[in-house]
Amino acid sequence: MKCILLAGALALAAGAAGADPIEGLWQTQADDGAYALVQIAPCGPAYCGKITRTFKDGGEYKSPNIGRQIVIDMAPKGNGAYEGKVWRPSNDKTYIGKIALAGDAMKLSGCVLGGLFCAKQDWSRVK
C-alpha cells in the first residue's frame, strides 16, 4: 500500500514540476475600464485561457463573459513565446495573438491584417 501511495505522490509531483510556465491565473490589463482574471491551462497540444472573474472601478462584478475563452490555442514556440488567437471582449473580435512570457509578466498582443495593426496588453501572474 505504501508503494502505491508513494508512486501516486511522485506522479503528482512530476506533473506539477512539468507544468508549462504559462499555466496559472493571470490578471489582464484594464480595457475599457474593466479587467479580468484568466485561468490558463492546457487545451490539447496548446494553451487556452478562460475568464474566471471580472472587475471594474467599483469592484468585482458578474460579467456575461465569465467562462468565455479569451486565450485560444496558444502554441509554445520556445523561449517564452506563444502563438495562437486572442478574443477581445470589449469589441467581440478575435485576433491573431502572440504572447511573450518572462517569469510572472506576460506581454500579449492581438493583430489584424497579418500584423500590420496590433494592440498590446501587459498581464501579471496572480499569486
Coordinates of N, CA, C and O in Angstrom, one line a residue:
M1 N 0.8 -1.2 0.0 CA 0.0 0.0 0.0 C 0.9 1.3 0.0 O 0.6 2.2 -0.7
K2 N 2.0 1.2 0.8 CA 2.8 2.4 0.9 C 3.5 2.7 -0.5 O 3.7 3.8 -0.9
C3 N 3.8 1.6 -1.2 CA 4.4 1.8 -2.6 C 3.4 2.5 -3.5 O 3.8 3.3 -4.3
I4 N 2.2 2.1 -3.4 CA 1.2 2.7 -4.3 C 1.0 4.2 -4.0 O 1.0 5.1 -4.9
L5 N 0.9 4.5 -2.7 CA 0.8 5.9 -2.3 C 2.1 6.7 -2.7 O 1.9 7.9 -3.1
L6 N 3.2 6.2 -2.5 CA 4.5 6.8 -2.9 C 4.5 7.1 -4.4 O 4.9 8.2 -4.8
A7 N 4.1 6.1 -5.1 CA 4.1 6.2 -6.6 C 3.2 7.3 -7.0 O 3.5 8.1 -7.9
G8 N 2.0 7.4 -6.4 CA 1.0 8.4 -6.7 C 1.5 9.8 -6.4 O 1.4 10.7 -7.1
A9 N 2.2 9.9 -5.2 CA 2.7 11.2 -4.8 C 3.8 11.7 -5.8 O 3.9 12.8 -6.1
L10 N 4.7 10.7 -6.2 CA 5.7 11.1 -7.1 C 5.2 11.5 -8.5 O 5.7 12.4 -9.1
A11 N 4.1 10.8 -8.9 CA 3.5 11.2 -10.2 C 2.9 12.6 -10.1 O 3.0 13.4 -11.1
L12 N 2.2 12.9 -9.0 CA 1.7 14.3 -8.9 C 2.8 15.3 -8.8 O 2.7 16.4 -9.4
A13 N 3.9 15.0 -8.1 CA 5.0 16.0 -8.0 C 5.6 16.2 -9.4 O 6.0 17.3 -9.8
A14 N 5.8 15.1 -10.2 CA 6.3 15.2 -11.5 C 5.4 16.0 -12.4 O 5.9 16.8 -13.2
G15 N 4.1 15.9 -12.3 CA 3.2 16.6 -13.1 C 3.3 18.1 -12.8 O 3.3 18.9 -13.7
A16 N 3.4 18.5 -11.5 CA 3.4 19.9 -11.2 C 4.8 20.5 -11.6 O 4.8 21.6 -12.1
A17 N 5.8 19.7 -11.5 CA 7.2 20.2 -11.9 C 7.2 20.4 -13.4 O 8.0 21.2 -13.9
G18 N 6.4 19.6 -14.1 CA 6.5 19.7 -15.6 C 5.5 20.7 -16.2 O 5.4 20.7 -17.4
A19 N 4.8 21.4 -15.3 CA 3.8 22.4 -15.8 C 4.5 23.5 -16.6 O 5.6 23.9 -16.3
D20 N 3.9 23.9 -17.7 CA 4.4 25.0 -18.5 C 4.3 26.3 -17.8 O 3.4 26.5 -17.0
P21 N 5.3 27.2 -18.0 CA 5.3 28.4 -17.2 C 4.1 29.3 -17.5 O 3.8 30.2 -16.7
I22 N 3.4 29.1 -18.6 CA 2.2 29.9 -18.9 C 1.0 29.5 -18.1 O 0.1 30.3 -17.9
E23 N 1.0 28.3 -17.6 CA -0.2 27.8 -16.8 C -0.3 28.6 -15.5 O 0.6 29.0 -14.9
G24 N -1.6 28.9 -15.2 CA -1.9 29.6 -14.0 C -2.9 30.7 -14.1 O -3.6 30.8 -15.1
L25 N -3.0 31.5 -13.1 CA -4.0 32.6 -13.0 C -3.3 33.9 -13.3 O -2.3 34.2 -12.7
W26 N -3.9 34.6 -14.3 CA -3.3 35.9 -14.8 C -4.3 37.0 -14.7 O -5.5 36.8 -14.9
Q27 N -3.9 38.2 -14.3 CA -4.7 39.4 -14.3 C -4.4 40.2 -15.6 O -3.3 40.5 -15.9
T28 N -5.5 40.5 -16.3 CA -5.4 41.3 -17.5 C -5.1 42.8 -17.2 O -5.4 43.2 -16.1
Q29 N -4.7 43.5 -18.2 CA -4.6 44.9 -18.1 C -6.0 45.5 -18.3 O -6.8 44.9 -19.0
A30 N -6.4 46.6 -17.7 CA -7.7 47.2 -17.8 C -7.9 47.5 -19.3 O -7.0 48.0 -20.0
D31 N -9.1 47.2 -19.8 CA -9.5 47.5 -21.1 C -10.9 48.1 -21.1 O -11.8 47.4 -20.6
D32 N -11.1 49.3 -21.5 CA -12.4 50.0 -21.4 C -13.0 50.0 -20.0 O -14.2 49.8 -19.7
G33 N -12.1 50.2 -19.0 CA -12.5 50.3 -17.6 C -12.7 49.0 -16.9 O -13.1 49.1 -15.7
A34 N -12.4 47.9 -17.5 CA -12.6 46.6 -16.8 C -11.4 45.8 -16.9 O -10.6 45.9 -17.9
Y35 N -11.2 44.9 -16.0 CA -10.1 43.9 -16.1 C -10.7 42.5 -15.6 O -11.7 42.5 -15.0
A36 N -9.9 41.5 -15.9 CA -10.4 40.1 -15.6 C -9.2 39.3 -15.0 O -8.0 39.6 -15.2
L37 N -9.6 38.2 -14.4 CA -8.7 37.1 -14.0 C -8.9 36.0 -15.0 O -10.1 35.6 -15.3
V38 N -7.8 35.5 -15.6 CA -7.9 34.5 -16.6 C -7.1 33.3 -16.2 O -5.9 33.4 -15.9
Q39 N -7.7 32.1 -16.2 CA -7.0 30.8 -15.9 C -6.5 30.2 -17.2 O -7.3 29.9 -18.1
I40 N -5.2 30.0 -17.3 CA -4.6 29.4 -18.5 C -4.2 28.0 -18.1 O -3.5 27.7 -17.1
A41 N -4.6 27.1 -19.0 CA -4.4 25.7 -18.8 C -4.2 25.0 -20.2 O -4.6 25.6 -21.2
P42 N -3.7 23.8 -20.2 CA -3.5 23.0 -21.5 C -4.9 22.8 -22.1 O -5.9 22.6 -21.4
C43 N -4.9 22.9 -23.5 CA -6.1 22.5 -24.3 C -5.5 21.8 -25.5 O -5.1 22.4 -26.4
G44 N -5.4 20.5 -25.4 CA -4.8 19.7 -26.5 C -3.3 20.0 -26.4 O -2.7 20.1 -25.3
P45 N -2.6 20.2 -27.5 CA -1.2 20.5 -27.5 C -0.9 22.0 -27.2 O 0.3 22.3 -27.2
A46 N -1.9 22.8 -27.1 CA -1.7 24.2 -26.9 C -2.2 24.6 -25.5 O -2.4 23.8 -24.6
Y47 N -2.4 26.0 -25.3 CA -2.9 26.5 -24.0 C -4.0 27.5 -24.3 O -4.0 28.2 -25.3
C48 N -5.0 27.4 -23.4 CA -6.2 28.3 -23.6 C -6.4 28.9 -22.2 O -6.1 28.4 -21.2
G49 N -7.1 30.1 -22.3 CA -7.4 30.8 -21.1 C -8.8 31.3 -21.0 O -9.3 31.8 -22.0
K50 N -9.5 31.0 -19.9 CA -10.9 31.4 -19.7 C -11.0 32.4 -18.6 O -10.3 32.4 -17.6
I51 N -11.9 33.3 -18.8 CA -12.2 34.4 -17.8 C -12.9 33.8 -16.6 O -13.9 33.1 -16.8
T52 N -12.3 34.0 -15.4 CA -12.9 33.4 -14.2 C -13.5 34.5 -13.3 O -14.5 34.1 -12.6
R53 N -13.0 35.7 -13.3 CA -13.6 36.8 -12.5 C -13.4 38.1 -13.3 O -12.5 38.2 -14.0
T54 N -14.3 39.1 -13.1 CA -14.2 40.3 -13.7 C -14.4 41.5 -12.7 O -15.1 41.4 -11.7
F55 N -13.7 42.6 -13.0 CA -13.7 43.7 -12.1 C -13.8 45.1 -12.9 O -13.4 45.2 -14.0
K56 N -14.4 46.1 -12.2 CA -14.5 47.4 -12.7 C -14.0 48.3 -11.5 O -13.7 47.8 -10.5
D57 N -14.1 49.6 -11.7 CA -13.7 50.6 -10.7 C -14.4 50.3 -9.4 O -13.8 50.5 -8.3
G58 N -15.7 49.9 -9.4 CA -16.5 49.7 -8.2 C -16.2 48.3 -7.6 O -16.9 48.0 -6.6
G59 N -15.3 47.5 -8.2 CA -15.1 46.2 -7.6 C -15.5 45.1 -8.5 O -15.7 45.3 -9.7
E60 N -15.6 43.9 -8.0 CA -16.0 42.7 -8.8 C -17.4 42.8 -9.2 O -18.3 43.3 -8.5
Y61 N -17.6 42.3 -10.5 CA -19.0 42.3 -11.0 C -19.1 41.0 -11.8 O -18.1 40.4 -12.2
K62 N -20.3 40.6 -12.1 CA -20.6 39.4 -12.8 C -20.8 39.7 -14.3 O -21.9 39.9 -14.7
S63 N -19.7 39.7 -15.0 CA -19.8 39.9 -16.5 C -20.4 38.7 -17.2 O -20.2 37.5 -16.8
P64 N -21.1 38.9 -18.3 CA -21.6 37.8 -19.1 C -20.4 37.0 -19.7 O -20.6 35.9 -20.3
N65 N -19.2 37.6 -19.7 CA -18.0 37.0 -20.3 C -17.3 35.9 -19.4 O -16.4 35.3 -19.8
I66 N -17.8 35.8 -18.1 CA -17.2 34.8 -17.3 C -17.4 33.4 -17.9 O -18.5 33.1 -18.3
G67 N -16.3 32.7 -17.9 CA -16.3 31.3 -18.6 C -16.0 31.3 -20.0 O -15.7 30.3 -20.6
R68 N -15.9 32.5 -20.6 CA -15.5 32.6 -22.1 C -14.0 32.5 -22.2 O -13.3 32.9 -21.4
Q69 N -13.7 31.9 -23.3 CA -12.3 31.7 -23.7 C -11.7 33.0 -24.3 O -12.3 33.5 -25.3
I70 N -10.6 33.5 -23.7 CA -10.0 34.7 -24.2 C -8.7 34.5 -24.9 O -8.3 35.2 -25.8
V71 N -8.0 33.5 -24.4 CA -6.7 33.0 -25.0 C -7.0 31.7 -25.7 O -7.5 30.8 -25.0
I72 N -6.8 31.6 -27.0 CA -7.2 30.5 -27.8 C -6.1 29.8 -28.5 O -5.4 30.4 -29.3
D73 N -5.9 28.5 -28.2 CA -4.9 27.6 -28.9 C -3.5 28.3 -29.0 O -2.9 28.3 -30.1
M74 N -3.0 28.8 -27.9 CA -1.6 29.4 -27.9 C -0.6 28.2 -27.8 O -0.5 27.5 -26.9
A75 N 0.1 28.1 -28.9 CA 1.1 27.0 -29.1 C 2.5 27.6 -28.7 O 2.9 28.6 -29.1
P76 N 3.2 26.8 -27.8 CA 4.6 27.2 -27.4 C 5.5 27.2 -28.6 O 5.5 26.3 -29.4
K77 N 6.3 28.3 -28.8 CA 7.3 28.4 -29.8 C 8.7 28.4 -29.3 O 9.7 28.6 -30.1
G78 N 8.9 28.3 -28.0 CA 10.2 28.3 -27.4 C 10.6 29.7 -26.8 O 10.1 30.7 -27.3
N79 N 11.4 29.7 -25.8 CA 12.0 30.9 -25.2 C 10.8 31.9 -24.7 O 11.0 33.1 -24.8
G80 N 9.8 31.3 -24.2 CA 8.7 32.1 -23.6 C 7.7 32.7 -24.7 O 6.9 33.5 -24.3
A81 N 7.8 32.3 -25.9 CA 7.0 32.8 -27.0 C 5.8 31.8 -27.3 O 6.1 30.6 -27.3
Y82 N 4.6 32.3 -27.5 CA 3.5 31.5 -27.8 C 2.7 32.2 -29.0 O 2.7 33.4 -29.0
E83 N 2.1 31.4 -29.8 CA 1.3 32.0 -30.9 C -0.1 31.3 -31.0 O -0.1 30.1 -30.8
G84 N -1.1 32.0 -31.2 CA -2.5 31.5 -31.3 C -3.4 32.6 -31.6 O -3.2 33.4 -32.6
K85 N -4.5 32.7 -30.9 CA -5.5 33.7 -31.1 C -5.9 34.3 -29.7 O -5.8 33.7 -28.7
V86 N -6.4 35.6 -29.8 CA -7.0 36.2 -28.6 C -8.3 36.8 -28.9 O -8.5 37.3 -30.0
W87 N -9.2 36.8 -28.0 CA -10.5 37.4 -28.1 C -10.6 38.6 -27.2 O -10.2 38.6 -26.1
R88 N -11.1 39.7 -27.8 CA -11.2 41.0 -27.0 C -12.7 41.2 -26.7 O -13.5 41.4 -27.6
P89 N -13.0 41.1 -25.4 CA -14.4 41.2 -25.0 C -15.1 42.5 -25.4 O -16.3 42.6 -25.7
S90 N -14.3 43.6 -25.3 CA -14.9 44.9 -25.5 C -15.5 45.2 -26.9 O -16.4 46.0 -27.1
N91 N -14.9 44.4 -27.9 CA -15.5 44.6 -29.2 C -15.9 43.2 -29.9 O -16.3 43.2 -31.0
D92 N -15.8 42.2 -29.1 CA -16.2 40.8 -29.5 C -15.5 40.4 -30.8 O -16.1 39.8 -31.7
K93 N -14.2 40.7 -30.9 CA -13.4 40.3 -32.1 C -12.3 39.4 -31.7 O -11.7 39.5 -30.6
T94 N -11.9 38.4 -32.5 CA -10.8 37.5 -32.3 C -9.7 37.9 -33.2 O -9.9 38.2 -34.4
Y95 N -8.4 38.0 -32.7 CA -7.3 38.4 -33.4 C -6.2 37.4 -33.4 O -6.2 36.5 -32.5
I96 N -5.2 37.5 -34.3 CA -4.0 36.7 -34.3 C -3.3 37.1 -33.0 O -3.1 38.3 -32.8
G97 N -2.9 36.2 -32.2 CA -2.3 36.5 -30.9 C -0.9 36.0 -30.7 O -0.6 34.9 -31.3
K98 N -0.1 36.7 -30.0 CA 1.2 36.3 -29.6 C 1.4 36.7 -28.1 O 0.8 37.7 -27.6
I99 N 2.2 35.8 -27.4 CA 2.5 36.0 -26.0 C 4.0 36.0 -25.9 O 4.6 35.1 -26.5
A100 N 4.6 36.9 -25.1 CA 6.0 36.9 -24.7 C 5.9 36.8 -23.2 O 5.5 37.7 -22.5
L101 N 6.4 35.7 -22.7 CA 6.4 35.4 -21.3 C 7.7 35.6 -20.6 O 8.7 35.0 -21.2
A102 N 7.8 36.3 -19.5 CA 9.0 36.4 -18.8 C 8.7 36.4 -17.3 O 8.3 37.3 -16.7
G103 N 8.9 35.2 -16.7 CA 8.6 35.0 -15.3 C 7.1 35.2 -15.0 O 6.2 34.5 -15.6
D104 N 6.8 36.2 -14.2 CA 5.4 36.4 -13.8 C 4.8 37.6 -14.6 O 3.8 38.2 -14.2
A105 N 5.4 37.9 -15.7 CA 4.9 39.0 -16.6 C 4.7 38.5 -18.0 O 5.5 37.7 -18.5
M106 N 3.6 38.9 -18.6 CA 3.2 38.4 -19.9 C 2.9 39.7 -20.8 O 2.2 40.6 -20.3
K107 N 3.4 39.7 -21.9 CA 3.1 40.7 -22.9 C 2.2 40.0 -24.0 O 2.7 39.1 -24.6
L108 N 1.0 40.4 -24.1 CA 0.1 39.7 -25.1 C -0.3 40.7 -26.1 O -0.6 41.9 -25.8
S109 N -0.2 40.3 -27.4 CA -0.6 41.2 -28.5 C -1.6 40.5 -29.4 O -1.6 39.3 -29.5
G110 N -2.5 41.3 -29.9 CA -3.5 40.9 -30.9 C -3.4 41.7 -32.1 O -3.3 42.9 -32.0
C111 N -3.3 41.0 -33.3 CA -3.1 41.8 -34.5 C -4.1 41.4 -35.6 O -4.6 40.3 -35.6
V112 N -4.2 42.3 -36.5 CA -5.0 42.1 -37.7 C -4.2 42.4 -39.0 O -3.1 43.1 -38.9
L113 N -4.7 42.1 -40.1 CA -4.0 42.3 -41.4 C -2.6 41.8 -41.4 O -1.6 42.6 -41.8
G114 N -2.4 40.6 -40.9 CA -1.1 40.0 -40.9 C 0.0 40.7 -40.0 O 1.1 40.6 -40.3
G115 N -0.5 41.3 -39.0 CA 0.4 42.0 -38.1 C 0.6 43.5 -38.3 O 1.4 44.1 -37.7
L116 N -0.1 44.0 -39.3 CA 0.0 45.4 -39.7 C -0.5 46.3 -38.5 O 0.2 47.4 -38.2
F117 N -1.6 46.0 -37.9 CA -2.1 46.7 -36.8 C -2.2 45.8 -35.6 O -2.9 44.8 -35.6
C118 N -1.6 46.2 -34.5 CA -1.6 45.4 -33.3 C -1.9 46.2 -32.0 O -1.6 47.4 -32.0
A119 N -2.5 45.6 -31.1 CA -2.8 46.2 -29.7 C -2.1 45.3 -28.7 O -2.0 44.0 -28.9
K120 N -1.6 45.8 -27.7 CA -0.8 45.0 -26.7 C -1.4 45.3 -25.3 O -1.9 46.3 -25.0
Q121 N -1.2 44.3 -24.5 CA -1.5 44.4 -23.0 C -0.4 43.7 -22.2 O 0.2 42.7 -22.7
D122 N -0.2 44.2 -21.0 CA 0.7 43.6 -20.1 C -0.2 42.9 -19.0 O -1.1 43.5 -18.4
W123 N 0.0 41.6 -18.8 CA -0.7 40.8 -17.8 C 0.3 40.4 -16.8 O 1.5 40.3 -17.0
S124 N -0.2 40.2 -15.5 CA 0.6 39.7 -14.5 C 0.1 38.5 -13.8 O -1.2 38.3 -13.7
R125 N 1.0 37.6 -13.3 CA 0.5 36.4 -12.7 C -0.1 36.7 -11.3 O 0.5 37.6 -10.6
V126 N -1.2 36.1 -11.0 CA -1.8 36.2 -9.7 C -1.2 35.1 -8.8 O -1.3 34.0 -9.2
K127 N -0.7 35.5 -7.7 CA -0.1 34.5 -6.8 C -1.1 34.1 -5.7 O -2.0 34.8 -5.3

